[in-house]
Short mmCIF file of C-alpha atoms in Angstrom, two decimals:
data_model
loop_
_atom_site.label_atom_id
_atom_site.label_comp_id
_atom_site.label_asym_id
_atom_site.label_seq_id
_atom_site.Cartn_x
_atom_site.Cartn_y
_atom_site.Cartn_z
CA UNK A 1 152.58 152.87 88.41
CA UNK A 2 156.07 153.38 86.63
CA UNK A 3 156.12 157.17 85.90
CA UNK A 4 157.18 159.21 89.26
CA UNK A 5 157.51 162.74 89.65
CA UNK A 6 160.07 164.06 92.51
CA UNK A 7 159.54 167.74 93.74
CA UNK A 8 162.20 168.95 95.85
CA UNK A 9 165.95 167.34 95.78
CA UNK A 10 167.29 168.45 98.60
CA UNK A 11 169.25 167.12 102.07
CA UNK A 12 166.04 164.32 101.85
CA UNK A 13 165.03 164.31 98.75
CA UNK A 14 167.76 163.61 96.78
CA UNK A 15 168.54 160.09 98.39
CA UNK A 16 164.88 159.53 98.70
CA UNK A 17 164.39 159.88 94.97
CA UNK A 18 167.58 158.24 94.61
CA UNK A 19 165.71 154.98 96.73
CA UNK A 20 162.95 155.21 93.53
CA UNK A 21 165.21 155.26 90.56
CA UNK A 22 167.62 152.53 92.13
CA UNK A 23 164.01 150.20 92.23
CA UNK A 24 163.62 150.66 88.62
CA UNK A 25 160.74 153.92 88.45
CA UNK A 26 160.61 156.02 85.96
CA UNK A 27 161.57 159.32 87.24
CA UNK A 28 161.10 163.54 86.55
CA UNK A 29 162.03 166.18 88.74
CA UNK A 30 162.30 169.87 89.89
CA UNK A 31 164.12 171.58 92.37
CA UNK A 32 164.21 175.34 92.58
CA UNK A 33 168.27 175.19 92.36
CA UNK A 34 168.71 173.02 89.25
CA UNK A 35 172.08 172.28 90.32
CA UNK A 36 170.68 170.21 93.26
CA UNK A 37 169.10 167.59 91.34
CA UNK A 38 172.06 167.19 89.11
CA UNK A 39 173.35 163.73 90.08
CA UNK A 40 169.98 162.65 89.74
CA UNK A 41 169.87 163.69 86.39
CA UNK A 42 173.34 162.11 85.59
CA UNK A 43 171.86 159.05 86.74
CA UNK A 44 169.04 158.90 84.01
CA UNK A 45 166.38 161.51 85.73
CA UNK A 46 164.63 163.72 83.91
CA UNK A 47 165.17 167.29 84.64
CA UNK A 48 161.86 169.55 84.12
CA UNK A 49 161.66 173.28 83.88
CA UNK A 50 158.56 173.58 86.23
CA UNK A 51 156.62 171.69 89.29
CA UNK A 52 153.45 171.45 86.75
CA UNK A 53 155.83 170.02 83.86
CA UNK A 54 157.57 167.62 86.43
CA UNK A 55 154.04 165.89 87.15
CA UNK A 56 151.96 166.72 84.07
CA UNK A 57 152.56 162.67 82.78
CA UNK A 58 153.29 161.21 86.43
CA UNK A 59 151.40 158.34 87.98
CA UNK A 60 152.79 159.42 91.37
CA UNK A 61 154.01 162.58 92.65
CA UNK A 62 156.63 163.22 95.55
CA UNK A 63 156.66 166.45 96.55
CA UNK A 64 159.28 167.44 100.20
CA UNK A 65 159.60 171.02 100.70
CA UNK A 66 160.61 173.87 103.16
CA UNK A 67 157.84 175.45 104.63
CA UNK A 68 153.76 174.85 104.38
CA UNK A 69 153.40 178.32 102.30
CA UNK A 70 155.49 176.25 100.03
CA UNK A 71 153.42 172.98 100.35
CA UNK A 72 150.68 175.86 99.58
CA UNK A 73 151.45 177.44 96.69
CA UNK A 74 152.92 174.30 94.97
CA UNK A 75 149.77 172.54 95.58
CA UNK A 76 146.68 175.23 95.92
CA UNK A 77 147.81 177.54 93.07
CA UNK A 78 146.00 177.91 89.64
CA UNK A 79 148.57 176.19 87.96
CA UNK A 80 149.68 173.82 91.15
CA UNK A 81 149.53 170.12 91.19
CA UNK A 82 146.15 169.54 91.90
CA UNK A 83 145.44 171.57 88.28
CA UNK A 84 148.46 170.46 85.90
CA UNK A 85 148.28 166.71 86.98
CA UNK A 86 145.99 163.99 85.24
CA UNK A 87 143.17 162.29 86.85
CA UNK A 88 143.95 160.05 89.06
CA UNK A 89 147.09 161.43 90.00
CA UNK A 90 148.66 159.99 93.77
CA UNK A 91 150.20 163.00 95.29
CA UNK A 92 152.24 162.16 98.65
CA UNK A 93 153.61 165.17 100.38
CA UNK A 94 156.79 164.25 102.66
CA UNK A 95 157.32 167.71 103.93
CA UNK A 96 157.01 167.94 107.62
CA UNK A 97 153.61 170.97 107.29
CA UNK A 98 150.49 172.10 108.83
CA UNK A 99 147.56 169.82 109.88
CA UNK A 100 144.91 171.89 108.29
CA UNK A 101 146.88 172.57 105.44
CA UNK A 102 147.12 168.94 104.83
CA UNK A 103 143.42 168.20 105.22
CA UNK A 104 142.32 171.16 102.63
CA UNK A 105 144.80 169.57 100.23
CA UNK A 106 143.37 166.21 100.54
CA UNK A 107 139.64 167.60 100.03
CA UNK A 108 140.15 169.69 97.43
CA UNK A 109 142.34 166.56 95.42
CA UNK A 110 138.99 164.46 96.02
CA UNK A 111 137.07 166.89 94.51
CA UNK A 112 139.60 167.33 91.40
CA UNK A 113 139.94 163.36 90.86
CA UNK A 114 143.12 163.12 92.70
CA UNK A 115 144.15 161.44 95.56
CA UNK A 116 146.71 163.24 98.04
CA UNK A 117 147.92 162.62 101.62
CA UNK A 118 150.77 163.98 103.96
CA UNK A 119 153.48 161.38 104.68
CA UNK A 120 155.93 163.53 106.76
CA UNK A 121 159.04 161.20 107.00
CA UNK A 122 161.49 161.00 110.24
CA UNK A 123 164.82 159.73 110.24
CA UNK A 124 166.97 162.11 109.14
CA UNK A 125 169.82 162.52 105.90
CA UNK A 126 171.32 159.11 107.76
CA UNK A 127 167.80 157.13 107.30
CA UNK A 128 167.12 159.00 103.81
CA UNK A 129 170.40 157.63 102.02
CA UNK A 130 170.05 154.54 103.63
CA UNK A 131 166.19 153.76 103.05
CA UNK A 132 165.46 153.44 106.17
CA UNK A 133 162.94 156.29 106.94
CA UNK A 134 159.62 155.85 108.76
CA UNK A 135 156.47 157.43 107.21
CA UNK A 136 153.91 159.08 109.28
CA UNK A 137 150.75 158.90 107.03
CA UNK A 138 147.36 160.26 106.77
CA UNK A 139 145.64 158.02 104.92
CA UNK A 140 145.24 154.14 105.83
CA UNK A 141 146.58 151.40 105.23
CA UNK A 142 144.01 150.54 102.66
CA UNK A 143 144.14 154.16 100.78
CA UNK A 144 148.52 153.50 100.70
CA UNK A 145 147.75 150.01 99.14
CA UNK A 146 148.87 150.60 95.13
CA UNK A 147 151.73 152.95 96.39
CA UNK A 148 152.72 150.84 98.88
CA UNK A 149 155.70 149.27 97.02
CA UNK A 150 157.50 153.00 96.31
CA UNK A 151 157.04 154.29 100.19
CA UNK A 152 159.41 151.34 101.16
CA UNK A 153 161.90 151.82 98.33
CA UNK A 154 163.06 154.53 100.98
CA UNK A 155 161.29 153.61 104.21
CA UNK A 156 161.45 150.35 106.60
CA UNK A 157 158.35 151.67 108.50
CA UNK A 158 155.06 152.69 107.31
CA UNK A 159 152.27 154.08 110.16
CA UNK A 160 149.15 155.16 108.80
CA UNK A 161 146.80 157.39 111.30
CA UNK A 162 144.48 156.65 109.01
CA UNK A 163 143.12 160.55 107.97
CA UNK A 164 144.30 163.58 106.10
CA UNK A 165 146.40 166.04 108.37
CA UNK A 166 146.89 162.80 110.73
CA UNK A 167 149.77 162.12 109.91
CA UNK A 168 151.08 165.58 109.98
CA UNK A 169 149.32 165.79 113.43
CA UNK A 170 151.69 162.71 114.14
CA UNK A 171 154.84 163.91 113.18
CA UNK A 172 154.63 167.42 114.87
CA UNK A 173 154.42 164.89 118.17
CA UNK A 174 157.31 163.38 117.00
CA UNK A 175 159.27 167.02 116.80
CA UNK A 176 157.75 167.57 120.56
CA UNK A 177 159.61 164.85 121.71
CA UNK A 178 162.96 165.36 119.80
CA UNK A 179 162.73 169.14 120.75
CA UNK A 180 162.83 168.13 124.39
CA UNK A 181 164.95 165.89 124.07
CA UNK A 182 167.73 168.08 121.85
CA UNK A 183 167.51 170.03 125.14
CA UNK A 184 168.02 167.62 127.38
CA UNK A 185 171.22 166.33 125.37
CA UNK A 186 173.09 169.91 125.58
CA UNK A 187 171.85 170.52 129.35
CA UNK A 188 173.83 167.01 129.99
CA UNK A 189 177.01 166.95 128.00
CA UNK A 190 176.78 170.98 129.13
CA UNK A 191 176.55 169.97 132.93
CA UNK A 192 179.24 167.15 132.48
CA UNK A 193 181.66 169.16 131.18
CA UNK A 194 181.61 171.63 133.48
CA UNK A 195 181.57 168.59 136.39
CA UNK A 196 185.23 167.95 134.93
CA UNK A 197 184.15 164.66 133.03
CA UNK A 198 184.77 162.75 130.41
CA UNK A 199 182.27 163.68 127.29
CA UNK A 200 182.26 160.95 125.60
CA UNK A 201 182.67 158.06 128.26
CA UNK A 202 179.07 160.42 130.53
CA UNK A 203 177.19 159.82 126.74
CA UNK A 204 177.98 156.08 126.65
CA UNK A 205 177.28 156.17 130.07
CA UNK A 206 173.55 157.98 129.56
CA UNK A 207 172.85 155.53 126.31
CA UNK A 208 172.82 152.56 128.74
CA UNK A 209 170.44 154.02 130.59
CA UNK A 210 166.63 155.24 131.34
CA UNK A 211 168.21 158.90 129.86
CA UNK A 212 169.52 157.53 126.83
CA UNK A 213 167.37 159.33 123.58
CA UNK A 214 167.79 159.49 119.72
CA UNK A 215 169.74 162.93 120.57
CA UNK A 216 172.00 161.61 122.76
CA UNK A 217 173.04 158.38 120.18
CA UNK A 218 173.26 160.12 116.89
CA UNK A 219 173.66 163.46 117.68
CA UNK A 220 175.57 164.25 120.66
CA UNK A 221 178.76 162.73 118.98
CA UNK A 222 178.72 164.99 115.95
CA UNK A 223 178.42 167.81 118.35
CA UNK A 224 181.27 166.56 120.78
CA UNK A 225 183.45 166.52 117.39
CA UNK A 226 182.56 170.03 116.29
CA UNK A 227 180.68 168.39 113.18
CA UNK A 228 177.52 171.09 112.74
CA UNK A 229 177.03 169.56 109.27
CA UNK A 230 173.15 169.48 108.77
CA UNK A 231 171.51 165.92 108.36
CA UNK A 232 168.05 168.30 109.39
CA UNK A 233 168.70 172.10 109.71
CA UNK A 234 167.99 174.47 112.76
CA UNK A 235 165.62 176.48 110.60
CA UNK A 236 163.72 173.69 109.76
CA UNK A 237 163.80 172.18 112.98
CA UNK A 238 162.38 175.85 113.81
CA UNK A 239 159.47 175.64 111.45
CA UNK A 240 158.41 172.26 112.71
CA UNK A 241 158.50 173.14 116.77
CA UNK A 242 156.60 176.47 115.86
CA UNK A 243 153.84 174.64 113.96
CA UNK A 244 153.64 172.44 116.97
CA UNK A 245 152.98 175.20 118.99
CA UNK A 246 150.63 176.65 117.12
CA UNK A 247 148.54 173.88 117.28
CA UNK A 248 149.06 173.33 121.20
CA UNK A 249 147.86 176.69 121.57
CA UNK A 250 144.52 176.35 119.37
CA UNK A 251 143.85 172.90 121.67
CA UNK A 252 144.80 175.63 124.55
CA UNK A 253 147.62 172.78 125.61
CA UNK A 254 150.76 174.14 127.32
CA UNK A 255 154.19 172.27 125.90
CA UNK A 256 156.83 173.58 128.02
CA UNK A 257 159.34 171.65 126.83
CA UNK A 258 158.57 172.52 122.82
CA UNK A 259 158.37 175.99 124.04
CA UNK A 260 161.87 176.07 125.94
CA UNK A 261 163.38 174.55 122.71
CA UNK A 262 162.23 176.65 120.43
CA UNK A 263 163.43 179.67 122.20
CA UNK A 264 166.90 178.34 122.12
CA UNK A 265 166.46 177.15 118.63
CA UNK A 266 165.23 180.81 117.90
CA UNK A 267 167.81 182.28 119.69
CA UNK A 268 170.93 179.79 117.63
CA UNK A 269 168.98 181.08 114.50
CA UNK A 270 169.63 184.84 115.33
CA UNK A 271 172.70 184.57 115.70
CA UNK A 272 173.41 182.77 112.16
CA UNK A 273 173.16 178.80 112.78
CA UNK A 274 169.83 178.86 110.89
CA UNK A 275 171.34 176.56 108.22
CA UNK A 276 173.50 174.61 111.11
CA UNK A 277 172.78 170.78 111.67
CA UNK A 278 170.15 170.92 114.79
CA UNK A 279 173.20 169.68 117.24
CA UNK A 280 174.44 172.80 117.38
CA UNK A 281 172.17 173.76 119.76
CA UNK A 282 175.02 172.63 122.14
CA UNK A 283 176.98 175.81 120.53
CA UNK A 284 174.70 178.14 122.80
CA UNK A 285 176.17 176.32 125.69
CA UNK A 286 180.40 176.65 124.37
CA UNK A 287 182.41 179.71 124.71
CA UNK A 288 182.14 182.61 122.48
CA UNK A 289 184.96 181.81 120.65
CA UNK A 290 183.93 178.11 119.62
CA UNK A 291 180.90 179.79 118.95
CA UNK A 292 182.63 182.20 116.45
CA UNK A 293 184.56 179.08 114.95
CA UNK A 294 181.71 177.65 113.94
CA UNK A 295 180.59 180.75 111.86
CA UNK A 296 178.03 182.39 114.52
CA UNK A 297 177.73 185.85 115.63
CA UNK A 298 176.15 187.10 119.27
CA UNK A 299 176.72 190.80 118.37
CA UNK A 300 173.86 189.72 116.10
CA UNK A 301 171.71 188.74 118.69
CA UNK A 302 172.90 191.53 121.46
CA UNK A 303 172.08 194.44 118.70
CA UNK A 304 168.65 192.95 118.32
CA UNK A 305 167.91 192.32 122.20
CA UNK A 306 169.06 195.96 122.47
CA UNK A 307 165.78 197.42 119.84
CA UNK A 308 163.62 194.97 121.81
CA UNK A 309 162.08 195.88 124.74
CA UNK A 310 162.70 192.91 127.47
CA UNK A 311 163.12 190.54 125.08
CA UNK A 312 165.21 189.32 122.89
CA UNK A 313 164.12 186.29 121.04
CA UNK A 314 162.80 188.49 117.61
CA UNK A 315 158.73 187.42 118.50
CA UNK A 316 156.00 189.29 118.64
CA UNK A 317 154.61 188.39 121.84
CA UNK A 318 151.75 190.67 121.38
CA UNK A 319 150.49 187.82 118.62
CA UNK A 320 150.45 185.16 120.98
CA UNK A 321 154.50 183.99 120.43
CA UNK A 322 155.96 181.66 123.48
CA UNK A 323 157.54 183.21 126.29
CA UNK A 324 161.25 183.93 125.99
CA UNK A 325 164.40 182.89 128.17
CA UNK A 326 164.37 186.29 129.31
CA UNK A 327 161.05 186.12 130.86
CA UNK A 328 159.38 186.69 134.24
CA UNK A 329 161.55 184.40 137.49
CA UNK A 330 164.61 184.80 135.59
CA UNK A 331 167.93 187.01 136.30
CA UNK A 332 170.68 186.73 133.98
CA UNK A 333 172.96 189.77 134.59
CA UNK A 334 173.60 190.00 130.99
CA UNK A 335 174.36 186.46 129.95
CA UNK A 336 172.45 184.78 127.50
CA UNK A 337 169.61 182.20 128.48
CA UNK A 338 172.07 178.98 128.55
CA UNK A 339 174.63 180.88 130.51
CA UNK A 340 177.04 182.03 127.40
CA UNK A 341 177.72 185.53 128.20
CA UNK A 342 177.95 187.73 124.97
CA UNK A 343 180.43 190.15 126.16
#
């Protein structure tokens, strides 16, 4: 299988479909901002117009998205993928999407001659440009076989769950634990600093230790040097603890710590750090004026708490949301949830 399609060049899937072309694949893509895919293109790419001209002649198609009414549409519509690619078509979908989602693709590709499977990936813009991603599939090992050799062009871990939506199912677990532990990263260097200590001597400190966590290594020091570049953005990082959620809530399973996260993710997104690298959560913790530094805005927040009625993390709780900071056993005398106060 030489002729690859890549849909979706962005933080990820630029280096990702850089990993394919460097092993000597054919490649076409499509991004929705041409200009994105540009240095793929310089390197020999082809650039298509469309999603269904990017796979119409492909052996394999990539696809890595935002968001799974994007996974939808690209896939499900009359003119998607599973309609303008040929017979026997591999689709792989490395955007981080629903469950069910995942499944009715895969069923619907059987039906159509295809074969297609989610593969979220974790590891981050640091593991995508250096191949080193793991994939969380949901298909097995045996179903991965022929497209085996292009998943580790970019990853040096393959798991298979071994159904459609599995892997999804998989990766969403994966989110629970980084949300907590995000969390737990800015309630420590948060709690240090105000304990008079040294930042970065309490992280080294932590990382030899039973608290040490993927957080704390590779993302605590881009936050203690005011780097809120995004290797995985908030509002992405949003989208994946909300789906989480969703599905805790149709298993009627409580995730406290998910829930907790997202609120403080929700709140750092409301007051403009949607597009903000996910360590700087830690900003909700700073003074207002680091806070302003880094581009943010809690008058944003405050006018929207004020047209809320007590609450003020922008959910419909009436729909089943998660319960906000501001909730029930909690008196905050005007500050903000992580003890910022906005005034």
């Amino acid at each position: 299988m030489h002729k690859v399609a890549f849909i979706g060049t962005g933080i990820m899937g630029a280096p990702i479909a850089g990993h394919l072309m460097d092993a000597g694949y054919s490649l076409t893509v499509y991004n929705r901002t041409p200009l994105k895919a540009q240095p793929l293109v310089d390197r020999g790419a082809v650039l298509a117009s469309s999603p269904a001209e990017a796979a119409a002649e492909a052996d394999v198609v990539f696809t890595m998205v935002g968001y799974p009414e994007d996974v939808e549409e690209l896939y499900l519509a009359g003119d998607g993928l599973l309609t303008s690619t040929k017979p026997g078509c591999v689709l792989i979908d490395l955007t981080t999407s629903s469950p069910s989602l995942a499944r009715d693709i895969a069923e619907a590709a059987q039906v159509d001659g295809r074969f297609a499977f989610d593969c979220p990936v974790t590891g981050g813009e640091a593991g995508a440009i250096a191949g080193t991603l793991t994939a969380i599939v949901g298909a097995t090992e045996r179903d991965i076989e022929s497209v085996r050799p292009l998943l580790e062009t970019f990853c040096n871990r393959i798991c298979c769950f071994g159904g459609a939506g599995k892997g999804q199912s998989a990766k969403l677990a994966n989110q629970v634990a980084l949300a907590s532990s995000m969390v737990g990263m800015a309630d420590a260097l948060s709690f240090a600093e105000q304990s008079g200590l040294d930042l970065e001597q309490t992280r080294e400190m932590i990382m030899g230790g039973t608290g040490a966590s993927g957080a704390m290594d590779t993302l605590a020091p881009k936050a203690l040097s005011g780097d809120w570049k995004p290797g995985f953005m908030v509002k992405h990082f949003i989208k994946d603890i909300g789906l989480a959620l969703q599905e805790a809530e149709e298993r009627e399973i409580a995730l406290p710590g998910a829930d907790t996260a997202f609120t403080l993710y929700d709140m750092l997104d409301a007051i403009g750090g949607g597009s903000l690298g996910t360590q700087a959560i830690t900003l909700l913790y700073q003074e207002e004026a680091e806070a302003v530094a880094a581009g943010l805005d809690w008058s944003l927040y405050t006018a929207q708490h004020e047209h809320e009625e007590g609450c003020g993390c922008g959910h419909d709780h009436d729909h089943g949301d998660h319960e906000c900071c501001h909730g029930e056993g909690h008196h905050h005398d005007g500050d903000h949830c992580c003890g910022h106060h906005g005034e």
